[in-house]
Amino acid sequence: MASATLLKSSFLPKKGEWGTTRQAAGPKPVTVSMVVHASAYADELVQTAKTISSPGRGIIAMDESNATIGKRLASIGLENTEANRQAYRTVLVRTPGLGQYISGAILFEETLYQSTVDGEKIVDVLVEQGIVPGIKVDKGLVPLAGSNNESWCQGLDGLASREAAYYQAGARFAKWRTVVSIPTGPSELAVKEAAWGLARYAAISQENGLVPIVEPEILLDGDHGIKRTFEVAQKVWAETFYYLAQNNVLFEGILLKPSMVTPGADCKEKATPEQIAHYTLKLLHRRVPPAVPGILFLSGGQSEVEATLNLNAMNQSPNPWHVSFSYARALQNSCLKTWAGRPENVKAAQNALLLRAKANSLAQLGKYSSDGEDAAAREGMYVKNYSY
Ligand code: 13P
């Protein structure tokens, strides 16, 4: 622990000052003392979170695990080899001008230590573009014993030493994705486990200089309506902030990565961007303190255009936080398909990425229009029980 300050109960009346009626009416007040731990990195964390939350910019999530990126590469007929993963990620980070729209890039561990195909450290290429490198630190989902077939997220063991090494390698923020499923519950146990895991991860990350992205994804699976998602999201975020506070997490030095509040993927009643924005902002206003600098949504299987329209709808009037994107599929899909593993397509693929990055940048500023978007960008990417 870097430093500890003892806060005494100075805000409470002194002994003998309590009114007699009050004393008679209830139990004597307990003496409150709290030990508040501050990370040695506090100022840096606040600055990193602010930089990532800069106007007109958001995050590219390019931290697919080797299993997940394997599925992406298979979709364009490529083998899941380290060389192919490196080639694809070189296309992404070498996109000229990307830093104008992208403030942070989440990497998988392999990429953090990898170079581009032309031999420059990927971390250095990002920094040159003004993009903050980040790192996925969770170890994925496994079945949660004693629950209703739900999951929990592994990765706390050894996290502090892994994160210290990631900081040395240039990472300045971290991501931990856990999920909550509506059709299978969610049970009290699953919500508590998700929230507690996120809070422990956040505290450990801050002690090691990494801004934690707090991501309890509420999966799109199910045929429930938007109001049910709203109800579950309120519960999940209440619990998450309760445990973040209990773990002395510095709210000015975190970022959130929620799912938007939408109907389940199989719900017959679809929602408009305005309805999604209405419920999502209502949730955020009720649950997220204004001390939190940035809220950067995941795309969760929405089409590229849907994800951009929904973000745009949320930025039609000022918010207390930076409301932006941290998309994987909704930023990369057209780019990956255009590239198709061919060197002659690299430029066109980079243009496709830049098009999506710019569209989402405009949406962050509330100035996006979907006129002229092509049909492929409107295709949904929902996958049942999605892992990352
Ligand atoms: P999607 O935008 O594809 O949902 O992925 C974002 C992400 O990082 C999930 O953890």
mmCIF file of C-alpha atoms and ligand atoms in Angstrom:
data_model
loop_
_atom_site.group_PDB
_atom_site.id
_atom_site.type_symbol
_atom_site.label_atom_id
_atom_site.label_comp_id
_atom_site.label_asym_id
_atom_site.label_seq_id
_atom_site.Cartn_x
_atom_site.Cartn_y
_atom_site.Cartn_z
ATOM 1 C CA MET A 1 0.000 0.000 0.000
ATOM 2 C CA ALA A 2 1.507 3.254 -1.091
ATOM 3 C CA SER A 3 0.064 5.589 1.504
ATOM 4 C CA ALA A 4 -2.676 5.636 4.085
ATOM 5 C CA THR A 5 -4.524 8.531 5.643
ATOM 6 C CA LEU A 6 -6.631 8.171 8.744
ATOM 7 C CA LEU A 7 -9.831 10.193 8.522
ATOM 8 C CA LYS A 8 -11.360 10.798 11.929
ATOM 9 C CA SER A 9 -15.077 11.307 12.508
ATOM 10 C CA SER A 10 -14.754 15.112 12.535
ATOM 11 C CA PHE A 11 -18.054 15.481 10.682
ATOM 12 C CA LEU A 12 -19.933 13.927 13.587
ATOM 13 C CA PRO A 13 -20.968 15.905 16.711
ATOM 14 C CA LYS A 14 -18.540 15.569 19.634
ATOM 15 C CA LYS A 15 -19.386 13.441 22.653
ATOM 16 C CA GLY A 16 -22.003 15.274 24.742
ATOM 17 C CA GLU A 17 -23.251 17.355 21.820
ATOM 18 C CA TRP A 18 -25.957 14.908 20.802
ATOM 19 C CA GLY A 19 -29.438 16.160 21.746
ATOM 20 C CA THR A 20 -31.207 14.297 24.515
ATOM 21 C CA THR A 21 -34.239 13.477 22.389
ATOM 22 C CA ARG A 22 -31.966 11.977 19.747
ATOM 23 C CA GLN A 23 -30.116 9.882 22.301
ATOM 24 C CA ALA A 24 -33.366 8.619 23.733
ATOM 25 C CA ALA A 25 -34.774 7.832 20.308
ATOM 26 C CA GLY A 26 -32.140 5.419 19.077
ATOM 27 C CA PRO A 27 -28.847 3.691 19.667
ATOM 28 C CA LYS A 28 -25.754 5.798 20.411
ATOM 29 C CA PRO A 29 -23.877 6.790 17.281
ATOM 30 C CA VAL A 30 -20.871 4.655 16.565
ATOM 31 C CA THR A 31 -17.481 6.272 16.135
ATOM 32 C CA VAL A 32 -16.659 6.293 12.458
ATOM 33 C CA SER A 33 -13.105 6.000 11.285
ATOM 34 C CA MET A 34 -12.057 5.030 7.805
ATOM 35 C CA VAL A 35 -8.692 4.224 6.413
ATOM 36 C CA VAL A 36 -8.564 5.614 2.902
ATOM 37 C CA HIS A 37 -5.827 4.182 0.715
ATOM 38 C CA ALA A 38 -4.507 6.304 -2.118
ATOM 39 C CA SER A 39 -2.509 4.871 -4.988
ATOM 40 C CA ALA A 40 0.947 6.370 -5.495
ATOM 41 C CA TYR A 41 -0.221 6.771 -9.083
ATOM 42 C CA ALA A 42 -3.349 8.816 -8.220
ATOM 43 C CA ASP A 43 -2.449 11.929 -10.274
ATOM 44 C CA GLU A 44 -1.283 9.878 -13.216
ATOM 45 C CA LEU A 45 -4.439 7.743 -13.164
ATOM 46 C CA VAL A 46 -6.633 10.837 -13.258
ATOM 47 C CA GLN A 47 -4.600 12.248 -16.141
ATOM 48 C CA THR A 48 -4.695 8.986 -18.128
ATOM 49 C CA ALA A 49 -8.464 8.680 -17.688
ATOM 50 C CA LYS A 50 -8.873 12.299 -18.833
ATOM 51 C CA THR A 51 -6.695 11.793 -21.908
ATOM 52 C CA ILE A 52 -8.700 8.727 -22.936
ATOM 53 C CA SER A 53 -11.902 10.732 -22.408
ATOM 54 C CA SER A 54 -10.912 13.551 -24.767
ATOM 55 C CA PRO A 55 -13.654 15.059 -26.994
ATOM 56 C CA GLY A 56 -14.364 13.305 -30.285
ATOM 57 C CA ARG A 57 -12.281 10.246 -29.378
ATOM 58 C CA GLY A 58 -12.877 6.728 -28.057
ATOM 59 C CA ILE A 59 -11.245 3.328 -27.676
ATOM 60 C CA ILE A 60 -10.553 0.592 -30.185
ATOM 61 C CA ALA A 61 -10.890 -2.793 -28.473
ATOM 62 C CA MET A 62 -8.404 -4.988 -30.345
ATOM 63 C CA ASP A 63 -7.790 -7.354 -27.444
ATOM 64 C CA GLU A 64 -9.538 -10.444 -28.788
ATOM 65 C CA SER A 65 -8.110 -13.515 -27.085
ATOM 66 C CA ASN A 66 -6.263 -15.925 -29.377
ATOM 67 C CA ALA A 67 -9.389 -18.108 -29.526
ATOM 68 C CA THR A 68 -11.635 -15.181 -30.525
ATOM 69 C CA ILE A 69 -9.273 -13.649 -33.069
ATOM 70 C CA GLY A 70 -8.987 -17.170 -34.504
ATOM 71 C CA LYS A 71 -12.716 -17.034 -35.332
ATOM 72 C CA ARG A 72 -12.286 -13.632 -36.987
ATOM 73 C CA LEU A 73 -9.344 -14.840 -39.077
ATOM 74 C CA ALA A 74 -11.249 -18.006 -40.023
ATOM 75 C CA SER A 75 -14.102 -15.795 -41.310
ATOM 76 C CA ILE A 76 -11.709 -14.429 -43.973
ATOM 77 C CA GLY A 77 -10.083 -17.796 -44.654
ATOM 78 C CA LEU A 78 -6.881 -17.275 -42.645
ATOM 79 C CA GLU A 79 -5.191 -19.639 -40.231
ATOM 80 C CA ASN A 80 -4.863 -18.565 -36.600
ATOM 81 C CA THR A 81 -1.070 -18.180 -36.538
ATOM 82 C CA GLU A 82 0.987 -15.596 -34.665
ATOM 83 C CA ALA A 83 2.135 -14.173 -38.025
ATOM 84 C CA ASN A 84 -1.454 -13.655 -39.202
ATOM 85 C CA ARG A 85 -2.485 -12.055 -35.900
ATOM 86 C CA GLN A 86 0.521 -9.749 -36.151
ATOM 87 C CA ALA A 87 -0.270 -8.872 -39.786
ATOM 88 C CA TYR A 88 -3.883 -7.990 -38.968
ATOM 89 C CA ARG A 89 -3.005 -5.890 -35.948
ATOM 90 C CA THR A 90 -0.339 -4.104 -37.954
ATOM 91 C CA VAL A 91 -3.069 -3.080 -40.420
ATOM 92 C CA LEU A 92 -5.057 -1.579 -37.527
ATOM 93 C CA VAL A 93 -2.325 0.346 -35.707
ATOM 94 C CA ARG A 94 -0.604 1.567 -38.881
ATOM 95 C CA THR A 95 -3.788 3.311 -40.069
ATOM 96 C CA PRO A 96 -2.679 6.891 -40.817
ATOM 97 C CA GLY A 97 -4.574 9.485 -38.789
ATOM 98 C CA LEU A 98 -6.164 6.960 -36.418
ATOM 99 C CA GLY A 99 -5.147 8.985 -33.367
ATOM 100 C CA GLN A 100 -7.450 11.808 -34.396
ATOM 101 C CA TYR A 101 -10.459 9.642 -33.489
ATOM 102 C CA ILE A 102 -8.977 6.992 -31.190
ATOM 103 C CA SER A 103 -7.594 7.813 -27.742
ATOM 104 C CA GLY A 104 -6.913 4.303 -26.434
ATOM 105 C CA ALA A 105 -6.287 0.787 -27.779
ATOM 106 C CA ILE A 106 -6.913 -2.334 -25.706
ATOM 107 C CA LEU A 107 -4.403 -5.056 -26.538
ATOM 108 C CA PHE A 108 -4.146 -8.761 -25.812
ATOM 109 C CA GLU A 109 -0.947 -9.717 -23.950
ATOM 110 C CA GLU A 110 0.692 -11.102 -27.095
ATOM 111 C CA THR A 111 0.185 -7.762 -28.896
ATOM 112 C CA LEU A 112 1.534 -5.695 -26.005
ATOM 113 C CA TYR A 113 4.915 -7.377 -26.479
ATOM 114 C CA GLN A 114 4.676 -7.671 -30.275
ATOM 115 C CA SER A 115 6.122 -5.580 -33.097
ATOM 116 C CA THR A 116 4.486 -4.628 -36.377
ATOM 117 C CA VAL A 117 5.460 -6.645 -39.443
ATOM 118 C CA ASP A 118 7.939 -3.852 -40.249
ATOM 119 C CA GLY A 119 9.617 -4.272 -36.876
ATOM 120 C CA GLU A 120 8.441 -1.385 -34.666
ATOM 121 C CA LYS A 121 6.963 -2.072 -31.237
ATOM 122 C CA ILE A 122 3.166 -1.871 -31.506
ATOM 123 C CA VAL A 123 3.088 0.101 -28.238
ATOM 124 C CA ASP A 124 5.447 2.710 -29.751
ATOM 125 C CA VAL A 125 3.362 3.011 -32.912
ATOM 126 C CA LEU A 126 0.295 3.723 -30.767
ATOM 127 C CA VAL A 127 2.055 6.295 -28.610
ATOM 128 C CA GLU A 128 3.333 8.092 -31.741
ATOM 129 C CA GLN A 129 -0.312 8.425 -32.822
ATOM 130 C CA GLY A 130 -1.304 9.821 -29.405
ATOM 131 C CA ILE A 131 -3.146 6.600 -28.533
ATOM 132 C CA VAL A 132 -2.823 5.250 -24.977
ATOM 133 C CA PRO A 133 -1.987 1.512 -24.922
ATOM 134 C CA GLY A 134 -4.184 -0.670 -22.690
ATOM 135 C CA ILE A 135 -4.249 -4.356 -21.815
ATOM 136 C CA LYS A 136 -6.874 -7.024 -21.253
ATOM 137 C CA VAL A 137 -6.034 -8.535 -17.855
ATOM 138 C CA ASP A 138 -8.917 -10.900 -17.128
ATOM 139 C CA LYS A 139 -8.429 -14.606 -17.789
ATOM 140 C CA GLY A 140 -11.875 -15.264 -19.207
ATOM 141 C CA LEU A 141 -15.132 -16.779 -18.026
ATOM 142 C CA VAL A 142 -15.725 -20.123 -16.335
ATOM 143 C CA PRO A 143 -18.884 -21.714 -14.862
ATOM 144 C CA LEU A 144 -19.947 -20.258 -11.506
ATOM 145 C CA ALA A 145 -20.518 -23.151 -9.095
ATOM 146 C CA GLY A 146 -23.801 -22.908 -7.187
ATOM 147 C CA SER A 147 -25.447 -20.640 -9.754
ATOM 148 C CA ASN A 148 -28.026 -21.104 -12.460
ATOM 149 C CA ASN A 149 -25.510 -22.066 -15.188
ATOM 150 C CA GLU A 150 -23.945 -18.616 -14.960
ATOM 151 C CA SER A 151 -20.310 -17.526 -15.272
ATOM 152 C CA TRP A 152 -17.651 -15.742 -13.317
ATOM 153 C CA CYS A 153 -14.467 -14.104 -14.472
ATOM 154 C CA GLN A 154 -11.016 -15.397 -13.478
ATOM 155 C CA GLY A 155 -7.741 -13.504 -13.211
ATOM 156 C CA LEU A 156 -7.188 -12.052 -9.730
ATOM 157 C CA ASP A 157 -4.414 -14.501 -8.775
ATOM 158 C CA GLY A 158 -1.064 -12.927 -9.633
ATOM 159 C CA LEU A 159 -2.785 -9.840 -11.078
ATOM 160 C CA ALA A 160 -0.626 -7.303 -9.213
ATOM 161 C CA SER A 161 2.653 -8.694 -10.566
ATOM 162 C CA ARG A 162 1.283 -9.119 -14.088
ATOM 163 C CA GLU A 163 0.067 -5.524 -14.051
ATOM 164 C CA ALA A 164 3.386 -4.191 -12.781
ATOM 165 C CA ALA A 165 5.024 -5.878 -15.796
ATOM 166 C CA TYR A 166 2.374 -4.518 -18.193
ATOM 167 C CA TYR A 167 3.023 -1.000 -16.887
ATOM 168 C CA GLN A 168 6.741 -1.486 -17.568
ATOM 169 C CA ALA A 169 5.850 -2.596 -21.103
ATOM 170 C CA GLY A 170 3.925 0.644 -21.685
ATOM 171 C CA ALA A 171 0.304 -0.157 -20.783
ATOM 172 C CA ARG A 172 -1.523 2.624 -18.933
ATOM 173 C CA PHE A 173 -4.996 1.196 -18.629
ATOM 174 C CA ALA A 174 -6.581 -2.214 -18.158
ATOM 175 C CA LYS A 175 -9.753 -4.052 -19.054
ATOM 176 C CA TRP A 176 -11.653 -6.785 -17.200
ATOM 177 C CA ARG A 177 -14.771 -8.112 -18.887
ATOM 178 C CA THR A 178 -17.244 -10.065 -16.853
ATOM 179 C CA VAL A 179 -20.763 -10.915 -17.954
ATOM 180 C CA VAL A 180 -24.258 -11.106 -16.546
ATOM 181 C CA SER A 181 -26.891 -13.103 -18.407
ATOM 182 C CA ILE A 182 -30.570 -12.207 -18.178
ATOM 183 C CA PRO A 183 -32.114 -15.496 -19.441
ATOM 184 C CA THR A 184 -30.215 -17.579 -16.868
ATOM 185 C CA GLY A 185 -30.982 -15.255 -13.974
ATOM 186 C CA PRO A 186 -29.201 -13.213 -13.144
ATOM 187 C CA SER A 187 -28.887 -14.686 -9.661
ATOM 188 C CA GLU A 188 -27.907 -12.550 -6.656
ATOM 189 C CA LEU A 189 -24.770 -14.671 -6.472
ATOM 190 C CA ALA A 190 -23.712 -14.001 -10.062
ATOM 191 C CA VAL A 191 -24.266 -10.249 -9.752
ATOM 192 C CA LYS A 192 -22.368 -10.072 -6.450
ATOM 193 C CA GLU A 193 -19.486 -12.128 -7.820
ATOM 194 C CA ALA A 194 -19.268 -9.978 -10.972
ATOM 195 C CA ALA A 195 -19.302 -6.742 -8.943
ATOM 196 C CA TRP A 196 -16.813 -7.935 -6.337
ATOM 197 C CA GLY A 197 -14.392 -9.253 -8.967
ATOM 198 C CA LEU A 198 -14.525 -5.940 -10.849
ATOM 199 C CA ALA A 199 -13.890 -3.988 -7.651
ATOM 200 C CA ARG A 200 -10.883 -6.090 -6.595
ATOM 201 C CA TYR A 201 -9.465 -5.842 -10.108
ATOM 202 C CA ALA A 202 -10.009 -2.059 -10.128
ATOM 203 C CA ALA A 203 -8.221 -1.567 -6.804
ATOM 204 C CA ILE A 204 -5.270 -3.752 -7.851
ATOM 205 C CA SER A 205 -5.013 -1.982 -11.225
ATOM 206 C CA GLN A 206 -4.909 1.461 -9.636
ATOM 207 C CA GLU A 207 -2.143 0.376 -7.271
ATOM 208 C CA ASN A 208 -0.113 -0.633 -10.304
ATOM 209 C CA GLY A 209 -0.662 2.543 -12.314
ATOM 210 C CA LEU A 210 -3.313 1.216 -14.698
ATOM 211 C CA VAL A 211 -6.694 2.930 -15.110
ATOM 212 C CA PRO A 212 -9.228 0.120 -14.777
ATOM 213 C CA ILE A 213 -12.020 -0.128 -17.325
ATOM 214 C CA VAL A 214 -14.931 -1.584 -15.383
ATOM 215 C CA GLU A 215 -16.972 -3.808 -17.709
ATOM 216 C CA PRO A 216 -19.907 -5.823 -16.469
ATOM 217 C CA GLU A 217 -21.399 -6.766 -19.836
ATOM 218 C CA ILE A 218 -25.091 -7.560 -19.730
ATOM 219 C CA LEU A 219 -25.373 -10.006 -22.601
ATOM 220 C CA LEU A 220 -27.850 -9.402 -25.429
ATOM 221 C CA ASP A 221 -29.090 -13.015 -25.149
ATOM 222 C CA GLY A 222 -32.822 -13.409 -24.506
ATOM 223 C CA ASP A 223 -36.269 -12.289 -25.638
ATOM 224 C CA HIS A 224 -36.866 -9.831 -22.791
ATOM 225 C CA GLY A 225 -37.876 -6.219 -23.370
ATOM 226 C CA ILE A 226 -35.833 -3.080 -22.768
ATOM 227 C CA LYS A 227 -37.411 -2.461 -19.336
ATOM 228 C CA ARG A 228 -36.099 -5.787 -18.037
ATOM 229 C CA THR A 229 -32.580 -4.916 -19.208
ATOM 230 C CA PHE A 230 -32.927 -1.549 -17.468
ATOM 231 C CA GLU A 231 -33.973 -3.228 -14.207
ATOM 232 C CA VAL A 232 -31.056 -5.699 -14.315
ATOM 233 C CA ALA A 233 -28.560 -2.973 -15.256
ATOM 234 C CA GLN A 234 -29.655 -0.866 -12.284
ATOM 235 C CA LYS A 235 -29.001 -3.796 -9.963
ATOM 236 C CA VAL A 236 -25.634 -4.628 -11.533
ATOM 237 C CA TRP A 237 -24.352 -1.044 -11.395
ATOM 238 C CA ALA A 238 -25.627 -0.446 -7.858
ATOM 239 C CA GLU A 239 -23.716 -3.475 -6.666
ATOM 240 C CA THR A 240 -20.635 -2.595 -8.714
ATOM 241 C CA PHE A 241 -20.357 0.935 -7.293
ATOM 242 C CA TYR A 242 -20.998 -0.351 -3.777
ATOM 243 C CA TYR A 243 -18.012 -2.669 -3.987
ATOM 244 C CA LEU A 244 -15.839 -0.157 -5.855
ATOM 245 C CA ALA A 245 -16.353 2.225 -2.924
ATOM 246 C CA GLN A 246 -15.706 -0.531 -0.373
ATOM 247 C CA ASN A 247 -12.397 -1.252 -2.119
ATOM 248 C CA ASN A 248 -11.350 2.426 -1.945
ATOM 249 C CA VAL A 249 -11.220 2.776 -5.704
ATOM 250 C CA LEU A 250 -10.555 6.333 -6.882
ATOM 251 C CA PHE A 251 -13.574 7.153 -9.058
ATOM 252 C CA GLU A 252 -11.732 9.924 -10.941
ATOM 253 C CA GLY A 253 -9.274 7.274 -12.112
ATOM 254 C CA ILE A 254 -11.629 4.669 -13.591
ATOM 255 C CA LEU A 255 -13.505 4.300 -16.874
ATOM 256 C CA LEU A 256 -16.716 2.367 -17.433
ATOM 257 C CA LYS A 257 -17.550 0.058 -20.276
ATOM 258 C CA PRO A 258 -21.242 -0.760 -20.051
ATOM 259 C CA SER A 259 -23.576 -2.407 -22.500
ATOM 260 C CA MET A 260 -26.230 -0.059 -23.806
ATOM 261 C CA VAL A 261 -29.697 -0.682 -22.416
ATOM 262 C CA THR A 262 -31.436 -2.497 -25.280
ATOM 263 C CA PRO A 263 -34.090 -5.204 -25.637
ATOM 264 C CA GLY A 264 -32.817 -8.818 -25.742
ATOM 265 C CA ALA A 265 -31.624 -9.983 -29.174
ATOM 266 C CA ASP A 266 -34.733 -12.188 -29.628
ATOM 267 C CA CYS A 267 -37.253 -9.626 -28.396
ATOM 268 C CA LYS A 268 -39.940 -8.959 -31.022
ATOM 269 C CA GLU A 269 -40.175 -5.286 -30.123
ATOM 270 C CA LYS A 270 -37.127 -3.448 -31.423
ATOM 271 C CA ALA A 271 -36.027 -0.166 -29.892
ATOM 272 C CA THR A 272 -35.082 3.045 -31.685
ATOM 273 C CA PRO A 273 -31.766 4.812 -30.960
ATOM 274 C CA GLU A 274 -33.782 7.453 -29.060
ATOM 275 C CA GLN A 275 -35.365 4.796 -26.804
ATOM 276 C CA ILE A 276 -32.004 3.134 -26.211
ATOM 277 C CA ALA A 277 -30.447 6.503 -25.384
ATOM 278 C CA HIS A 278 -33.334 7.344 -23.060
ATOM 279 C CA TYR A 279 -33.016 4.182 -20.960
ATOM 280 C CA THR A 280 -29.228 4.102 -21.042
ATOM 281 C CA LEU A 281 -28.829 7.707 -19.918
ATOM 282 C CA LYS A 282 -31.484 7.238 -17.244
ATOM 283 C CA LEU A 283 -29.504 4.279 -15.927
ATOM 284 C CA LEU A 284 -26.239 6.226 -15.963
ATOM 285 C CA HIS A 285 -27.767 9.264 -14.237
ATOM 286 C CA ARG A 286 -29.149 7.061 -11.482
ATOM 287 C CA ARG A 287 -26.030 5.010 -10.910
ATOM 288 C CA VAL A 288 -22.822 6.754 -12.034
ATOM 289 C CA PRO A 289 -21.267 9.580 -9.977
ATOM 290 C CA PRO A 290 -20.087 12.592 -12.011
ATOM 291 C CA ALA A 291 -16.564 12.002 -10.627
ATOM 292 C CA VAL A 292 -16.212 9.195 -13.188
ATOM 293 C CA PRO A 293 -14.616 10.824 -16.260
ATOM 294 C CA GLY A 294 -15.635 8.534 -19.074
ATOM 295 C CA ILE A 295 -18.205 5.973 -20.139
ATOM 296 C CA LEU A 296 -17.161 4.021 -23.225
ATOM 297 C CA PHE A 297 -19.686 1.512 -24.503
ATOM 298 C CA LEU A 298 -19.105 -1.934 -25.948
ATOM 299 C CA SER A 299 -20.963 -2.763 -29.175
ATOM 300 C CA GLY A 300 -22.100 -6.234 -28.064
ATOM 301 C CA GLY A 301 -23.223 -7.537 -31.473
ATOM 302 C CA GLN A 302 -24.937 -4.402 -32.780
ATOM 303 C CA SER A 303 -24.217 -3.557 -36.416
ATOM 304 C CA GLU A 304 -21.619 -0.899 -37.097
ATOM 305 C CA VAL A 305 -24.287 1.652 -38.010
ATOM 306 C CA GLU A 306 -26.567 0.780 -35.060
ATOM 307 C CA ALA A 307 -23.734 1.195 -32.558
ATOM 308 C CA THR A 308 -22.873 4.591 -34.053
ATOM 309 C CA LEU A 309 -26.496 5.789 -34.197
ATOM 310 C CA ASN A 310 -27.113 4.778 -30.584
ATOM 311 C CA LEU A 311 -23.998 6.613 -29.400
ATOM 312 C CA ASN A 312 -24.997 9.666 -31.402
ATOM 313 C CA ALA A 313 -28.446 9.665 -29.778
ATOM 314 C CA MET A 314 -26.805 9.698 -26.333
ATOM 315 C CA ASN A 315 -24.797 12.784 -27.186
ATOM 316 C CA GLN A 316 -27.618 15.084 -28.285
ATOM 317 C CA SER A 317 -27.286 17.069 -25.083
ATOM 318 C CA PRO A 318 -24.377 17.487 -22.662
ATOM 319 C CA ASN A 319 -23.652 14.666 -20.196
ATOM 320 C CA PRO A 320 -21.769 14.829 -16.886
ATOM 321 C CA TRP A 321 -19.266 12.312 -18.262
ATOM 322 C CA HIS A 322 -17.545 11.782 -21.619
ATOM 323 C CA VAL A 323 -19.913 9.339 -23.375
ATOM 324 C CA SER A 324 -18.070 7.458 -26.072
ATOM 325 C CA PHE A 325 -17.185 4.086 -27.615
ATOM 326 C CA SER A 326 -14.895 1.172 -26.876
ATOM 327 C CA TYR A 327 -15.939 -1.050 -29.757
ATOM 328 C CA ALA A 328 -14.338 -4.155 -31.182
ATOM 329 C CA ARG A 329 -16.757 -5.609 -33.737
ATOM 330 C CA ALA A 330 -18.461 -2.292 -34.571
ATOM 331 C CA LEU A 331 -15.113 -0.695 -35.443
ATOM 332 C CA GLN A 332 -13.280 -3.598 -37.031
ATOM 333 C CA ASN A 333 -15.792 -5.622 -39.021
ATOM 334 C CA SER A 334 -15.646 -3.786 -42.379
ATOM 335 C CA CYS A 335 -11.892 -3.369 -42.025
ATOM 336 C CA LEU A 336 -11.307 -7.101 -41.487
ATOM 337 C CA LYS A 337 -13.556 -8.109 -44.393
ATOM 338 C CA THR A 338 -11.930 -5.561 -46.708
ATOM 339 C CA TRP A 339 -8.423 -6.694 -45.788
ATOM 340 C CA ALA A 340 -9.165 -10.421 -46.277
ATOM 341 C CA GLY A 341 -5.498 -11.170 -45.570
ATOM 342 C CA ARG A 342 -4.247 -9.587 -48.841
ATOM 343 C CA PRO A 343 -1.397 -7.049 -48.869
ATOM 344 C CA GLU A 344 -2.986 -5.222 -51.823
ATOM 345 C CA ASN A 345 -6.080 -4.509 -49.665
ATOM 346 C CA VAL A 346 -4.270 -2.922 -46.725
ATOM 347 C CA LYS A 347 -4.962 0.663 -47.741
ATOM 348 C CA ALA A 348 -8.647 0.030 -48.426
ATOM 349 C CA ALA A 349 -8.954 -1.810 -45.080
ATOM 350 C CA GLN A 350 -7.353 1.113 -43.260
ATOM 351 C CA ASN A 351 -9.769 3.483 -44.991
ATOM 352 C CA ALA A 352 -12.646 1.304 -43.793
ATOM 353 C CA LEU A 353 -11.363 1.482 -40.216
ATOM 354 C CA LEU A 354 -10.884 5.225 -40.439
ATOM 355 C CA LEU A 355 -14.433 5.627 -41.772
ATOM 356 C CA ARG A 356 -15.869 3.848 -38.714
ATOM 357 C CA ALA A 357 -13.546 5.655 -36.315
ATOM 358 C CA LYS A 358 -14.572 9.015 -37.784
ATOM 359 C CA ALA A 359 -18.284 8.112 -37.703
ATOM 360 C CA ASN A 360 -18.024 7.231 -34.015
ATOM 361 C CA SER A 361 -16.000 10.346 -33.325
ATOM 362 C CA LEU A 362 -18.853 12.384 -34.827
ATOM 363 C CA ALA A 363 -21.324 10.358 -32.734
ATOM 364 C CA GLN A 364 -19.337 11.200 -29.618
ATOM 365 C CA LEU A 365 -19.906 14.838 -30.520
ATOM 366 C CA GLY A 366 -23.592 14.200 -31.379
ATOM 367 C CA LYS A 367 -23.037 15.122 -35.037
ATOM 368 C CA TYR A 368 -23.314 11.824 -36.925
ATOM 369 C CA SER A 369 -25.719 11.037 -39.760
ATOM 370 C CA SER A 370 -26.100 7.527 -41.250
ATOM 371 C CA ASP A 371 -26.841 8.883 -44.749
ATOM 372 C CA GLY A 372 -24.644 7.138 -47.276
ATOM 373 C CA GLU A 373 -23.634 4.210 -44.998
ATOM 374 C CA ASP A 374 -23.553 0.968 -47.000
ATOM 375 C CA ALA A 375 -25.624 -2.168 -46.418
ATOM 376 C CA ALA A 376 -22.734 -4.232 -44.994
ATOM 377 C CA ALA A 377 -22.243 -1.709 -42.175
ATOM 378 C CA ARG A 378 -25.909 -2.204 -41.244
ATOM 379 C CA GLU A 379 -25.597 -5.981 -40.709
ATOM 380 C CA GLY A 380 -25.895 -7.124 -37.081
ATOM 381 C CA MET A 381 -23.101 -9.203 -35.522
ATOM 382 C CA TYR A 382 -24.940 -10.757 -32.594
ATOM 383 C CA VAL A 383 -23.593 -14.147 -31.459
ATOM 384 C CA LYS A 384 -25.354 -16.094 -28.722
ATOM 385 C CA ASN A 385 -23.405 -16.468 -25.467
ATOM 386 C CA TYR A 386 -20.507 -14.425 -26.863
ATOM 387 C CA SER A 387 -17.042 -14.888 -25.360
ATOM 388 C CA TYR A 388 -14.110 -12.594 -25.912
HETATM 389 P P1 13P B 1 -17.614 -5.577 -28.853
HETATM 390 O O1 13P B 1 -17.632 -4.117 -29.162
HETATM 391 O O2 13P B 1 -17.378 -6.453 -30.047
HETATM 392 O O3 13P B 1 -18.797 -6.005 -28.031
HETATM 393 O O4 13P B 1 -16.345 -5.854 -27.962
HETATM 394 C C1 13P B 1 -15.953 -4.929 -27.030
HETATM 395 C C2 13P B 1 -15.192 -5.572 -25.970
HETATM 396 O O5 13P B 1 -14.086 -5.189 -25.666
HETATM 397 C C3 13P B 1 -15.809 -6.676 -25.256
HETATM 398 O O6 13P B 1 -15.132 -6.878 -24.085
#
